[in-house]
PDB file of C-alpha atoms and ligand atoms in Angstrom:
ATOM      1  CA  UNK A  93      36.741  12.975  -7.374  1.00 63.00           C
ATOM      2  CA  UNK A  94      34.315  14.157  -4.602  1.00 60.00           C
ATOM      3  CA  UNK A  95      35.045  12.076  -1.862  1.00 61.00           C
ATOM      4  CA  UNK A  96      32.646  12.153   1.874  1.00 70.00           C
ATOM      5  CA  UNK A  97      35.251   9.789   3.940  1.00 72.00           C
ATOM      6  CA  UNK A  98      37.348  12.159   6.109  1.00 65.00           C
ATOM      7  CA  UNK A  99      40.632  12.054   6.083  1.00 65.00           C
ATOM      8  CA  UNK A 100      42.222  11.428   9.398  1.00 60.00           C
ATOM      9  CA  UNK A 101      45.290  13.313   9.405  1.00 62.00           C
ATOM     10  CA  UNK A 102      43.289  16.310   7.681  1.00 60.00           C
ATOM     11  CA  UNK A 103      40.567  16.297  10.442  1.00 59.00           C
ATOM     12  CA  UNK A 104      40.485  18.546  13.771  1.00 58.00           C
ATOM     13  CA  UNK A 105      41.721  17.489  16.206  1.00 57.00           C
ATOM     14  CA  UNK A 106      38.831  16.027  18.659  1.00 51.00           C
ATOM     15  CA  UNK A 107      41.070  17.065  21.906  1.00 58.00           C
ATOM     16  CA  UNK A 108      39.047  19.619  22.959  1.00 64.00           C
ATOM     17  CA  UNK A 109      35.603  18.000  22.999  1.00 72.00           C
ATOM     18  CA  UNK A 110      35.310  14.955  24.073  1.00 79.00           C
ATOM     19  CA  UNK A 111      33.342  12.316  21.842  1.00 88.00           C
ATOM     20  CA  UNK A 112      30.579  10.849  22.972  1.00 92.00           C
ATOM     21  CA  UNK A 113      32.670   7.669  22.440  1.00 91.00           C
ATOM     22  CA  UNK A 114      35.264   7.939  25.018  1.00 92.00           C
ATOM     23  CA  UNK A 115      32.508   9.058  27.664  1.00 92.00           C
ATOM     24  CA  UNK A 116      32.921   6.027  30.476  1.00 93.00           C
ATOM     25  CA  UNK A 117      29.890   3.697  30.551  1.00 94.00           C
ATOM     26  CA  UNK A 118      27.205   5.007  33.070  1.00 93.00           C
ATOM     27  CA  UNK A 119      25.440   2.143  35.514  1.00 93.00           C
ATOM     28  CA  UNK A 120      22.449   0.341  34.193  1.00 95.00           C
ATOM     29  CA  UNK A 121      20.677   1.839  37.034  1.00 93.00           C
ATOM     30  CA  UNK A 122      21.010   5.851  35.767  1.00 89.00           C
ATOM     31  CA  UNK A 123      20.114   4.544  31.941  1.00 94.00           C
ATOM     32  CA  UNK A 124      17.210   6.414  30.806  1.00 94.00           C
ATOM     33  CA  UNK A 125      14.592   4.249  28.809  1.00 93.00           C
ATOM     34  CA  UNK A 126      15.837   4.929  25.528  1.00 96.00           C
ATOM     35  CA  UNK A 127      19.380   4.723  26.657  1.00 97.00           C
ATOM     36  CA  UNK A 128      18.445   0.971  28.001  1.00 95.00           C
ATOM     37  CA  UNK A 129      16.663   0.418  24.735  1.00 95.00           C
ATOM     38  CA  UNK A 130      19.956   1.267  22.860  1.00 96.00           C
ATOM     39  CA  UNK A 131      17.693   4.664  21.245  1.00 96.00           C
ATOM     40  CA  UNK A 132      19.542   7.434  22.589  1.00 97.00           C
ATOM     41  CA  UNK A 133      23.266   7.514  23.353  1.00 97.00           C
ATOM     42  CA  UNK A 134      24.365   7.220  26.519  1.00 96.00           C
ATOM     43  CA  UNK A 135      26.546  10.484  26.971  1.00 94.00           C
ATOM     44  CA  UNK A 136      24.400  13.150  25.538  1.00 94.00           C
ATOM     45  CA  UNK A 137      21.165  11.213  25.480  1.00 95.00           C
ATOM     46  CA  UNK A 138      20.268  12.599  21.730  1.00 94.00           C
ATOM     47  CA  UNK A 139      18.117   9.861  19.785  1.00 96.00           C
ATOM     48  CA  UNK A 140      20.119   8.140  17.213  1.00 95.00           C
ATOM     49  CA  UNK A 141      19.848   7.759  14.086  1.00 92.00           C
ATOM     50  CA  UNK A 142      22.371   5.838  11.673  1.00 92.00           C
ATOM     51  CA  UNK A 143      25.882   4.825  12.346  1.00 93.00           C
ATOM     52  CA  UNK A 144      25.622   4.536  16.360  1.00 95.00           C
ATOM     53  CA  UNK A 145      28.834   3.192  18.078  1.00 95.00           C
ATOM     54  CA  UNK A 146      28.241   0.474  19.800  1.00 96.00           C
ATOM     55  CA  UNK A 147      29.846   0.585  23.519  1.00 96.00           C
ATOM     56  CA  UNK A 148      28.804  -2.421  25.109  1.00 96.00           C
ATOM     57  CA  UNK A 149      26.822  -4.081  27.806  1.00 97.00           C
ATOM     58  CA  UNK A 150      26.042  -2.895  30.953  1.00 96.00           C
ATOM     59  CA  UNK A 151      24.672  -4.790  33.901  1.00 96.00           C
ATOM     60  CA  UNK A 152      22.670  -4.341  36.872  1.00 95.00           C
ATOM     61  CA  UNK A 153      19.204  -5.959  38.349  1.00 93.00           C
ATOM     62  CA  UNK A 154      16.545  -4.033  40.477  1.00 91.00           C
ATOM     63  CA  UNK A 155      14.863  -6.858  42.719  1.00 94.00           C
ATOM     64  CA  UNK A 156      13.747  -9.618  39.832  1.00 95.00           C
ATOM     65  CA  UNK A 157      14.235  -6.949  37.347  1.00 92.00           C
ATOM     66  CA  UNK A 158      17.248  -7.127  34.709  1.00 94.00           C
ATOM     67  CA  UNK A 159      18.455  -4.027  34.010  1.00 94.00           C
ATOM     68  CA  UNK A 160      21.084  -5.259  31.764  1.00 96.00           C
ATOM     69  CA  UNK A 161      21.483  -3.313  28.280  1.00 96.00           C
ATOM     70  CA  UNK A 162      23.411  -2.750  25.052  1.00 97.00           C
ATOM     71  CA  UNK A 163      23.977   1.039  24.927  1.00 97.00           C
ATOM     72  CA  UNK A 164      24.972   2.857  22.239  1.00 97.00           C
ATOM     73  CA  UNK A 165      26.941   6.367  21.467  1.00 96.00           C
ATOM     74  CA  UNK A 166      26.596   9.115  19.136  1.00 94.00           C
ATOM     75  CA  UNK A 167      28.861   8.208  15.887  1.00 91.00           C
ATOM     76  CA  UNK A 168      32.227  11.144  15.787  1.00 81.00           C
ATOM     77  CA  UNK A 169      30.682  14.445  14.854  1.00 71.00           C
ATOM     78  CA  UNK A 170      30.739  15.291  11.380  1.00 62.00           C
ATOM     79  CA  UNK A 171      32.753  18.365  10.463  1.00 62.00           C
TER      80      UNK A 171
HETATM   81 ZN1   ZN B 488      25.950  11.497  22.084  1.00 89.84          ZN
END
């Protein structure tokens, strides 16, 4: 009965890291490109792959450019 869901009561404790998750939204101005093309996450800026969190839409405009985005983090780190 193999099982690859984690358990949450069995799992570290997160406490000392922080997830990428809980890493406040930056400004659409300071998004990189792949950040504002919801490719990278927004905390740690690695390219993602599968099960990205999404974290929302942020907004900001540059003269007639939109800068607004959907960003995505890093899914919880697999341990
Ligand atoms: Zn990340």
């Amino acid at each position: 009965m193999a099982s690859t869901r984690v358990d949450p009561e069995t799992a570290p404790a997160a406490a000392e890291a922080p997830r990428c998750r809980d890493v406040p939204l930056p400004s659409a101005h300071g998004l990189a490109w792949d950040q504002a093309a919801g490719r990278a996450c927004i905390a740690c800026n690695r390219q993602l792959t599968t099960g990205a969190v999404y974290r929302g839409r942020v907004f900001g405009e540059q003269g007639v450019h939109n800068l607004d985005a959907d960003v995505w983090c890093c899914p919880d780190p697999v341990t």
